[in-house]
Short mmCIF file of N, CA and C in Angstrom, two decimals:
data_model
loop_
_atom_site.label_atom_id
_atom_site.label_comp_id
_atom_site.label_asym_id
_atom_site.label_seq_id
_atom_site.Cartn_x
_atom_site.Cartn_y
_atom_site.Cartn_z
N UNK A 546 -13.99 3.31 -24.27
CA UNK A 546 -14.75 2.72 -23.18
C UNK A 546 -14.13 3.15 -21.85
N UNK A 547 -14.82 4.03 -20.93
CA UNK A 547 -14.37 4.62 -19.40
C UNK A 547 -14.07 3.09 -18.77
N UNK A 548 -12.74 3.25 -17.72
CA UNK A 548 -12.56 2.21 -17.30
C UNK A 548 -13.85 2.38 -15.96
N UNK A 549 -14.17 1.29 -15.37
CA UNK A 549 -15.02 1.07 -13.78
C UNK A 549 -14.59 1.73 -12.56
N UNK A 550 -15.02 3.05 -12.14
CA UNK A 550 -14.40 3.17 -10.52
C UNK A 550 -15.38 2.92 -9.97
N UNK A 551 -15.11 2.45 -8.46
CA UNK A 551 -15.44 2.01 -7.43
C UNK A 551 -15.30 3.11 -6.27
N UNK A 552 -16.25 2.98 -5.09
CA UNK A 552 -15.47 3.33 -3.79
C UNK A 552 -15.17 2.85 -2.84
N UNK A 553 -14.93 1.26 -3.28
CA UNK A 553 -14.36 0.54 -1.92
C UNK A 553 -14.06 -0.57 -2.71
N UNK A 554 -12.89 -1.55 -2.35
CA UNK A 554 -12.16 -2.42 -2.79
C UNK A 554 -13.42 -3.73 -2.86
N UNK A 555 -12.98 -4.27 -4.00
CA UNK A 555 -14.06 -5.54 -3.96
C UNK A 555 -13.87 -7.03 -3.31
N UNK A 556 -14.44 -7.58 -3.16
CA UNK A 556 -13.96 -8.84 -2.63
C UNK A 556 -12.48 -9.77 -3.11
N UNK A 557 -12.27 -9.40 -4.45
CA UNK A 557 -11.05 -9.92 -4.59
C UNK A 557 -9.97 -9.13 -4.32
N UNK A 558 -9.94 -7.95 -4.66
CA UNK A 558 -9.47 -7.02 -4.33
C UNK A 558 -8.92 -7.10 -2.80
N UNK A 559 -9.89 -6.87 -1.92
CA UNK A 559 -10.03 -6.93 -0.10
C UNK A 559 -9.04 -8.49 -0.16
N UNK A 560 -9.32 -9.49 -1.00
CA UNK A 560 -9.05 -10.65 -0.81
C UNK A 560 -7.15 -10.47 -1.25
N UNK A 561 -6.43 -10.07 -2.37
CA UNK A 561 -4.87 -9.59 -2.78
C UNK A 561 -4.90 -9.20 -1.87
N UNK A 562 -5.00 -8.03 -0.61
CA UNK A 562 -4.46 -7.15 -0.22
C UNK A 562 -4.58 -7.37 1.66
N UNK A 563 -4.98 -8.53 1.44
CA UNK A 563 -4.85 -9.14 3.27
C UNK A 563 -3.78 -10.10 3.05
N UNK A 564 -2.67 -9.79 2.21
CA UNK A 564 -1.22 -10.17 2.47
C UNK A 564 -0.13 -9.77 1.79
N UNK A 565 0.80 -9.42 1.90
CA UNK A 565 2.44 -9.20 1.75
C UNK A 565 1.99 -8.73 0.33
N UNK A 566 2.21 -8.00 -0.20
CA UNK A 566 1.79 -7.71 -2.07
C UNK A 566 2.39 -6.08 -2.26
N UNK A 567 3.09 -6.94 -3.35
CA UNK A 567 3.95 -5.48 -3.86
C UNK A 567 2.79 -4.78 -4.88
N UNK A 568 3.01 -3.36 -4.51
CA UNK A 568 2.53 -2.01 -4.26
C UNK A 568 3.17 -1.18 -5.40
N UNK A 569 2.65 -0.26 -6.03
CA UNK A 569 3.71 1.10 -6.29
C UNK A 569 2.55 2.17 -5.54
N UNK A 570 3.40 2.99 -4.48
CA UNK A 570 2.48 4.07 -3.73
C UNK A 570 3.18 5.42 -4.37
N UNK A 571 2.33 6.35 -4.86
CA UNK A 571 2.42 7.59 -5.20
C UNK A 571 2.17 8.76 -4.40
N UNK A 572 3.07 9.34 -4.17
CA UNK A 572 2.85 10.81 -3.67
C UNK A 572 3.14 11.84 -4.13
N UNK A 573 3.01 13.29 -3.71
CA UNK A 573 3.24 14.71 -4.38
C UNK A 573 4.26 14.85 -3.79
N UNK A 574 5.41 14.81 -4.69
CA UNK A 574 7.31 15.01 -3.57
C UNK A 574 6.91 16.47 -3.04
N UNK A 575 7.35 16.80 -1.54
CA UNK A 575 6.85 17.81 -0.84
C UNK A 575 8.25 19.00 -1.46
N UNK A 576 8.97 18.56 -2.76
CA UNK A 576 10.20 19.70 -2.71
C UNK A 576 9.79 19.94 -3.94
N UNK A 577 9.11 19.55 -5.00
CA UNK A 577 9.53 19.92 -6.49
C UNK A 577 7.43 20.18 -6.65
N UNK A 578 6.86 19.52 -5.90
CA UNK A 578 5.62 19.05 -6.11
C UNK A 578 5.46 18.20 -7.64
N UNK A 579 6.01 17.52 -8.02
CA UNK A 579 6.17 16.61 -9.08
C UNK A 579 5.41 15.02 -8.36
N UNK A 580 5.74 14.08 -9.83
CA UNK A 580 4.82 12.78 -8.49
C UNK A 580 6.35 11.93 -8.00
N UNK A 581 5.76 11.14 -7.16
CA UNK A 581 7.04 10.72 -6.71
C UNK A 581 6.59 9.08 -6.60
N UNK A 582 6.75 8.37 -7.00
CA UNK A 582 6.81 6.92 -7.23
C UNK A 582 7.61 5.53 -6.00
N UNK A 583 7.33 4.89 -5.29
CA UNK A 583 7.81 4.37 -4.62
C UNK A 583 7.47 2.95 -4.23
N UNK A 584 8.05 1.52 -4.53
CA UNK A 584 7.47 0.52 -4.33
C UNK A 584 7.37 -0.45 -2.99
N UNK A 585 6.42 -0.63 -2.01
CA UNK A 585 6.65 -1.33 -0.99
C UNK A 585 5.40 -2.25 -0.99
N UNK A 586 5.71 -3.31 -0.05
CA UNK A 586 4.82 -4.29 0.17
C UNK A 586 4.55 -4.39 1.38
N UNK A 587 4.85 -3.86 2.65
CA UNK A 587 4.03 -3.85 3.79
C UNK A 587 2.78 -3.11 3.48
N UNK A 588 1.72 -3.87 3.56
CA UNK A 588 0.13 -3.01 3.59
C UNK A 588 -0.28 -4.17 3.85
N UNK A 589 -1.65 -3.69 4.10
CA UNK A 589 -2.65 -4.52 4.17
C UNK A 589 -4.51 -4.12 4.44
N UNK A 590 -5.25 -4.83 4.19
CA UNK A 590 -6.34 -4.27 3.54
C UNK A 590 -7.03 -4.52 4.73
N UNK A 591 -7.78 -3.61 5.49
CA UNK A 591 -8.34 -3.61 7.56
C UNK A 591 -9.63 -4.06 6.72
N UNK A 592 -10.60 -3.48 5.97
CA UNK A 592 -11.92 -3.18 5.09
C UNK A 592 -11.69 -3.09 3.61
N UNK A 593 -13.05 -2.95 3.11
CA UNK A 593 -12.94 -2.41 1.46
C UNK A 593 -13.00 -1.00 1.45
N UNK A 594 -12.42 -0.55 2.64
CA UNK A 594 -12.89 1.15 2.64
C UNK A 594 -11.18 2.08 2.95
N UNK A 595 -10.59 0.81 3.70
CA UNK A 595 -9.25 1.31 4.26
C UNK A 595 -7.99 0.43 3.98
N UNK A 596 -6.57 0.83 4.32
CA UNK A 596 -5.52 -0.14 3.51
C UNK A 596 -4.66 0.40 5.19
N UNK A 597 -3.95 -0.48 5.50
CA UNK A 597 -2.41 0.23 6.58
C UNK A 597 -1.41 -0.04 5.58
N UNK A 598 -0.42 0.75 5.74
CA UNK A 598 0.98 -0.08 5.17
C UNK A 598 1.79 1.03 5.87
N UNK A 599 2.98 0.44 6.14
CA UNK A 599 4.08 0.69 6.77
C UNK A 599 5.26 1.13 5.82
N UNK A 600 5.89 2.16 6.18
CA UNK A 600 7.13 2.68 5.55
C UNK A 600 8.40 3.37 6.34
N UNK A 601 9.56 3.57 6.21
CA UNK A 601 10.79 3.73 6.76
C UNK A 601 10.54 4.93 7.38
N UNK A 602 10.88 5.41 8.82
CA UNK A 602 10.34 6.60 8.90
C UNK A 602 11.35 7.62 8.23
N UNK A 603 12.26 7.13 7.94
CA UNK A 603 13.15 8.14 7.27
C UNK A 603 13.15 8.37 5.86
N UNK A 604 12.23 7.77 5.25
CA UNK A 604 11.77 8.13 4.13
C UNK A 604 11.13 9.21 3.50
N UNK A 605 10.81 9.36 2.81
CA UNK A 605 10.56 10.76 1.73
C UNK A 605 9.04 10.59 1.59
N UNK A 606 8.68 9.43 1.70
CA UNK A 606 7.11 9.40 1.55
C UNK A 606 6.84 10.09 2.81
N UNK A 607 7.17 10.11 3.72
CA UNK A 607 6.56 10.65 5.04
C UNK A 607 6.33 12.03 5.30
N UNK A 608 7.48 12.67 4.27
CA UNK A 608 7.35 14.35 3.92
C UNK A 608 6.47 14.75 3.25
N UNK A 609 6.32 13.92 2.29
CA UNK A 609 5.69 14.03 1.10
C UNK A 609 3.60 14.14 1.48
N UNK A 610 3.42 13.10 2.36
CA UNK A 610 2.66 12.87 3.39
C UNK A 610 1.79 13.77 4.00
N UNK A 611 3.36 15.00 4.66
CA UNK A 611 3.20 15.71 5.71
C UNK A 611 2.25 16.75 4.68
N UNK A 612 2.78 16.46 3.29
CA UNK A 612 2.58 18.12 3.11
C UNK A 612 1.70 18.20 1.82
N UNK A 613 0.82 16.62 1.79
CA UNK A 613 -0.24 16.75 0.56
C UNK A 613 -0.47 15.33 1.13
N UNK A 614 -1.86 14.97 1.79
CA UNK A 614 -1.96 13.49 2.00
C UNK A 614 -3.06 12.52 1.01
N UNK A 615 -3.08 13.21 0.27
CA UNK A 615 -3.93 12.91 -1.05
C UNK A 615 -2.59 11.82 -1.64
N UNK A 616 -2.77 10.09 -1.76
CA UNK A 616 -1.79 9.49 -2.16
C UNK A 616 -2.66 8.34 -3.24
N UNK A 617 -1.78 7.77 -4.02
CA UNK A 617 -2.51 6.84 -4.90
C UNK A 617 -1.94 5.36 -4.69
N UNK A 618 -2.06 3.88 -4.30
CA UNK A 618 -1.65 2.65 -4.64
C UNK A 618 -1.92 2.02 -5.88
N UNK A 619 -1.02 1.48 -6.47
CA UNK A 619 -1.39 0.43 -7.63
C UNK A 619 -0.83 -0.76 -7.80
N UNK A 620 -2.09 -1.49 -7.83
CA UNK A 620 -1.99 -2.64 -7.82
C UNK A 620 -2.34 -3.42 -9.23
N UNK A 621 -1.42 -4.25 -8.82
CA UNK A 621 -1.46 -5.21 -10.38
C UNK A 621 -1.84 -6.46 -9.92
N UNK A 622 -2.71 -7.10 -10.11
CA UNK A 622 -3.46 -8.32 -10.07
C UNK A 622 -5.10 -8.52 -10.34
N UNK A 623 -5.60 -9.85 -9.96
CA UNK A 623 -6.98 -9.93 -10.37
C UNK A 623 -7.17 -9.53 -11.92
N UNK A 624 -6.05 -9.87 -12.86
CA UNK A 624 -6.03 -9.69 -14.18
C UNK A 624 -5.71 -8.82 -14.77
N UNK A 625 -5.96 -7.57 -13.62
CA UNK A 625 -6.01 -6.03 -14.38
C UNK A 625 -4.75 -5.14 -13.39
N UNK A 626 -4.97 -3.76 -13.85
CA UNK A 626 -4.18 -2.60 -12.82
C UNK A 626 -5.10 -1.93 -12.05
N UNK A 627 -5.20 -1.74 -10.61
CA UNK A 627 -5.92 -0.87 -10.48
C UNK A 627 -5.04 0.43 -9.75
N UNK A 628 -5.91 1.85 -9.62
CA UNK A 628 -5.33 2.60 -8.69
C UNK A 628 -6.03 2.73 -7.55
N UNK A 629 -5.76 2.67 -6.65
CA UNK A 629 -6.81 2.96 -5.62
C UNK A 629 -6.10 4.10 -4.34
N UNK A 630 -6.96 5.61 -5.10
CA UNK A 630 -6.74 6.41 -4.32
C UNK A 630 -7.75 7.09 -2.88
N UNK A 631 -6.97 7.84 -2.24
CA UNK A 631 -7.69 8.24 -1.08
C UNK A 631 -6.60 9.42 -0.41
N UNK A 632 -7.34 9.53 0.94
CA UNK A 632 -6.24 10.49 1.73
C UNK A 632 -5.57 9.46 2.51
N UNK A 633 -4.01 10.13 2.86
CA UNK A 633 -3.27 8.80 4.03
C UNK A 633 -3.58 9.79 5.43
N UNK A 634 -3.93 8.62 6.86
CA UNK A 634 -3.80 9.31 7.75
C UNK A 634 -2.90 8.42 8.86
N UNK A 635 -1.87 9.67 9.35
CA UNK A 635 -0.93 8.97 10.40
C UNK A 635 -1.62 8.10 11.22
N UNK A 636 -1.22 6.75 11.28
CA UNK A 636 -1.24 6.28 12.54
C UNK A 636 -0.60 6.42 13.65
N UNK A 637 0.51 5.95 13.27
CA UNK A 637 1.90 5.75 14.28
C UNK A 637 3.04 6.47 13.62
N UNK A 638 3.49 7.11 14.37
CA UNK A 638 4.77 7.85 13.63
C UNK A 638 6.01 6.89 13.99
N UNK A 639 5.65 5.96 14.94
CA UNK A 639 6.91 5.15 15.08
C UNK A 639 5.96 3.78 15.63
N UNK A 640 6.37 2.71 14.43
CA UNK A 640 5.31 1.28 14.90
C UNK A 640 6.26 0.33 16.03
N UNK A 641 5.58 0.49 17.02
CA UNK A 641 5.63 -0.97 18.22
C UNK A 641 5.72 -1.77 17.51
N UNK A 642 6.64 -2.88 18.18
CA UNK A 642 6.93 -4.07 17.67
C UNK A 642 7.69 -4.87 16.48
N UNK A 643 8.14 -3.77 15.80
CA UNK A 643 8.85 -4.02 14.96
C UNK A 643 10.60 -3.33 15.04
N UNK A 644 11.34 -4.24 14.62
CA UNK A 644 13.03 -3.76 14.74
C UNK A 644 13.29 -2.69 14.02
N UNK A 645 12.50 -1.99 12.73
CA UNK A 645 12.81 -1.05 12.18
C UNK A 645 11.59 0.22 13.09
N UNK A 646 12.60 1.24 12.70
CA UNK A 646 12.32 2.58 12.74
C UNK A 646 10.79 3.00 11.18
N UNK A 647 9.69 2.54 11.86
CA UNK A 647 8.73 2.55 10.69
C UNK A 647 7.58 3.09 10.84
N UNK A 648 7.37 4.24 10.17
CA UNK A 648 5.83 5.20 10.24
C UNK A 648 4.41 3.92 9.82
N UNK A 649 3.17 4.14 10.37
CA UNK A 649 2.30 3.65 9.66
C UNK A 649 1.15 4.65 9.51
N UNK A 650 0.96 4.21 8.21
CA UNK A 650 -0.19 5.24 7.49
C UNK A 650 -1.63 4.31 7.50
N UNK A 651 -2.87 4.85 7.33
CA UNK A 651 -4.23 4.32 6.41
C UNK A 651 -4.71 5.47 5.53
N UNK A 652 -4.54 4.10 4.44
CA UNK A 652 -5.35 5.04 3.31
C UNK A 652 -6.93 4.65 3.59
N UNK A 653 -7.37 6.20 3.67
CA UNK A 653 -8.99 6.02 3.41
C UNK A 653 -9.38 6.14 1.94
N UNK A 654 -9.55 5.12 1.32
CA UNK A 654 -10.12 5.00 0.14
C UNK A 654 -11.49 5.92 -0.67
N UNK A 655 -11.20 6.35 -1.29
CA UNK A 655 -11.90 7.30 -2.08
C UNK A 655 -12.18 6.82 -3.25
N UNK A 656 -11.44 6.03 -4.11
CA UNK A 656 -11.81 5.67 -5.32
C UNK A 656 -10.75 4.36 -6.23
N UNK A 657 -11.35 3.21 -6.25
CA UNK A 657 -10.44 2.07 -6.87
C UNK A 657 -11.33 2.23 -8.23
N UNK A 658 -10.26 2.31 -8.99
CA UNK A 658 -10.72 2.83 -10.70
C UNK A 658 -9.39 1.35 -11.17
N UNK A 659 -10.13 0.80 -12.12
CA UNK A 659 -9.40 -0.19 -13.30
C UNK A 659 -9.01 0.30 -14.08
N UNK A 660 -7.51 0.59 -14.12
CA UNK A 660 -6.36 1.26 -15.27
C UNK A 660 -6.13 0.76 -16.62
N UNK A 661 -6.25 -0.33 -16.02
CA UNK A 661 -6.03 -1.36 -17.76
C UNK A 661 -6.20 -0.43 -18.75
N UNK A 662 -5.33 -0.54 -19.83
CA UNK A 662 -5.82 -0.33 -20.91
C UNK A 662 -7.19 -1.47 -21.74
N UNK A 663 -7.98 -1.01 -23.13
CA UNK A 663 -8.67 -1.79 -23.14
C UNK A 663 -8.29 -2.70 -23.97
N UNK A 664 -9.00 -3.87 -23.52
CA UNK A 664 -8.31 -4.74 -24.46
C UNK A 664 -7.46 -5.93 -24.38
N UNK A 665 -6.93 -6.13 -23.13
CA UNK A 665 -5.85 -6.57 -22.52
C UNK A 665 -6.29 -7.21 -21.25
N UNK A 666 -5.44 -8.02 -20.52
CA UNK A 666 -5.64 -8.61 -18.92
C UNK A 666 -4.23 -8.62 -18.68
N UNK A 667 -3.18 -8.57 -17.17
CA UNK A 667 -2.25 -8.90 -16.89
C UNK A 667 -2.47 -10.82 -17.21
N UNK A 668 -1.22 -11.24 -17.41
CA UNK A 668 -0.94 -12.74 -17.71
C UNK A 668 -0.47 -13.00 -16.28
N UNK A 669 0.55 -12.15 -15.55
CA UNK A 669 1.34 -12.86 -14.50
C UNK A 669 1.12 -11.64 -13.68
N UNK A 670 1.25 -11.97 -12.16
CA UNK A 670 1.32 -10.96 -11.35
C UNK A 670 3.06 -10.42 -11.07
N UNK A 671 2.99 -9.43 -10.74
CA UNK A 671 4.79 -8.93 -10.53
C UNK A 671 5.21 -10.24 -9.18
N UNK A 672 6.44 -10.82 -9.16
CA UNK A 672 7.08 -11.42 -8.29
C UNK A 672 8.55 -10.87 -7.55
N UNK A 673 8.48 -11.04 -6.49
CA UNK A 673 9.72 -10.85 -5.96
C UNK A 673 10.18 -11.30 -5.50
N UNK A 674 11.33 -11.04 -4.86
CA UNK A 674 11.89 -12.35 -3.71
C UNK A 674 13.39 -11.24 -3.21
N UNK A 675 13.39 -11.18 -1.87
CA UNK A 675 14.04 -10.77 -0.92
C UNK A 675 15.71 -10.84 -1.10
N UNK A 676 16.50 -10.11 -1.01
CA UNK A 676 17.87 -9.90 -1.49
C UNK A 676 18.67 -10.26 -0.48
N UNK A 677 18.76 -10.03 1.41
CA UNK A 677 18.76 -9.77 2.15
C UNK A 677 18.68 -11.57 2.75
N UNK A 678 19.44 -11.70 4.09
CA UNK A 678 19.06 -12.82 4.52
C UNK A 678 17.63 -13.75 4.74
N UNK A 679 17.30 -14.52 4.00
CA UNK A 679 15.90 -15.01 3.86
C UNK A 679 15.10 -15.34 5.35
N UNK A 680 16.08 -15.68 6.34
CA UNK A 680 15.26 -16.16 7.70
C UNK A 680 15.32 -14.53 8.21
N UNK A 681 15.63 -13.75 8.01
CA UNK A 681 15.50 -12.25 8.85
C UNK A 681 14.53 -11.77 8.24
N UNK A 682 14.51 -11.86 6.97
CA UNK A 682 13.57 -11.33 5.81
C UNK A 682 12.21 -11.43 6.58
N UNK A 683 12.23 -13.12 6.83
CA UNK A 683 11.22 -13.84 6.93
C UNK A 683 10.62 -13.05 8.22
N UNK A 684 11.34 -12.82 9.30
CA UNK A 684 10.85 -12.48 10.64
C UNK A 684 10.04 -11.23 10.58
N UNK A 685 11.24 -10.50 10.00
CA UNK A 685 10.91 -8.87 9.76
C UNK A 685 9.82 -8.63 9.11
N UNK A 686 9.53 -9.87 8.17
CA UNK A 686 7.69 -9.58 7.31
C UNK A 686 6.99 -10.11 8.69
N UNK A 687 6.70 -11.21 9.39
CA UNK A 687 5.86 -11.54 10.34
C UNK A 687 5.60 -10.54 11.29
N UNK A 688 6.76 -9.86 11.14
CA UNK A 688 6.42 -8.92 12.57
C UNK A 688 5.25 -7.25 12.45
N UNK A 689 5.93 -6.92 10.96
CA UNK A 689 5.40 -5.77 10.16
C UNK A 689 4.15 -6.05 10.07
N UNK A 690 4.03 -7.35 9.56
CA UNK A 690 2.29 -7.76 9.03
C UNK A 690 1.83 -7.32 10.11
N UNK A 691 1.94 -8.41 11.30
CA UNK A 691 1.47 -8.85 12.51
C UNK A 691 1.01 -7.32 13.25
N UNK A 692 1.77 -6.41 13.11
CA UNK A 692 0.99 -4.97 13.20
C UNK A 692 0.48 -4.66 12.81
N UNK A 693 0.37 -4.44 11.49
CA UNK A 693 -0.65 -3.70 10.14
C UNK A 693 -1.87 -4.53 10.78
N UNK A 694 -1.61 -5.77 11.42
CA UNK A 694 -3.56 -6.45 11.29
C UNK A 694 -3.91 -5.97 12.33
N UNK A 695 -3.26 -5.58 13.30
CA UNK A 695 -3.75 -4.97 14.64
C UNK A 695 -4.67 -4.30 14.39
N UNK A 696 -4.19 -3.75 13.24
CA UNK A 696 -5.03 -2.06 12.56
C UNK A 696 -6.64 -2.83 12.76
N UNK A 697 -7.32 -3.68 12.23
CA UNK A 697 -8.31 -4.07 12.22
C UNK A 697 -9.45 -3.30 13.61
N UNK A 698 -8.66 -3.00 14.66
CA UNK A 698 -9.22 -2.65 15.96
C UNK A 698 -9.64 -0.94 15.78
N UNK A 699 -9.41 -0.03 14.62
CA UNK A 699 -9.06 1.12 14.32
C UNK A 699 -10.10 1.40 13.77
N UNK A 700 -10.90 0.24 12.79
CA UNK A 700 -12.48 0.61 11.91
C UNK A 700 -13.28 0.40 12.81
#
C-alpha cells in the first residue's frame, strides 16, 4: 500500500509545527555528497506551504545548503512519520535578535509524504528536555521563536 503525499502540510500538521518541535533535517553533506542527518527544533510552520527554522551559522548544514538546497524534515507525530521535503531558501544569514550567531532558512514545501511503515501508528511523540541552564534555555527559545514568527510577514 503507497504511503499518502501531499503538497502542503495539513491542518494538524500546520497545527505540530507552530511550536518548538524536534525535527531531524536532512541534507546532501557538501564534502562526501552522502546524506547528512541533523536534529534541531527551532522551526516553525509561516503556512501549509512553508516552514522557517533557524540553525548555528557555523554549522555544516549551512554548507551543505550552499551547495544542494534540496533538504528533507521529519517529523514524528500526529501518530505517524512524515517527511516533508522542498528547497531551503536563505533568509538571514545572520538572525536579529537573537544572542546566538544563527542562519535562517524557509523550506518551500514540495511534498509531505507519510513514512510510516504499514501497519503501525507512533504511541509517543520523541521528548526532550534541555541540558543547559533551564531559565537561559528558556529565554534563548523565546527569542529564536519570536523571530521565526516574524517570518509570517515573508508569505
Amino acid at each position: 500500500m503507497p504511503n499518502k503525499v501531499d503538497t502542503t502540510l495539513s491542518n494538524e500538521l500546520l497545527t505540530l509545527l507552530k511550536r518548538e518541535q524536534y525535527v531531524l533535517l536532512s541534507t546532501i553533506d557538501h564534502e562526501t555528497t552522502g546524506p547528512n542527518v541533523s536534529a534541531i527544533s527551532w522551526l516553525y510552520a509561516v503556512n501549509n506551504r512553508s516552514i522557517v527554522f533557524a540553525v548555528d551559522s557555523q554549522s555544516r548544514i549551512v554548507k551543505n545548503i550552499q551547495a544542494n538546497d534540496e533538504i528533507t524534515i521529519t517529523l514524528i507525530g500526529n501518530e505517524s512519520t512524515y517527511a516533508i521535503g522542498g528547497k531551503a531558501m536563505l533568509v538571514e544569514e545572520r538572525m536579529d535578535g537573537v544572542p546566538l550567531k544563527l542562519t535562517k532558512y524557509m523550506l518551500l514545501i514540495k511534498e509531505v509524504r507519510d513514512v510510516m511503515f504499514y501497519g503501525a501508528k507512533m504511541s509517543v511523540e520523541p521528548a526532550y528536555e534541555k541540558t543547559y541552564d533551564p531559565e537561559a534555555a528558556a529565554k534563548l527559545d523565546r527569542s529564536v521563536m519570536a523571530e521565526l514568527k516574524k517570518s509570517n510577514a515573508l508569505t
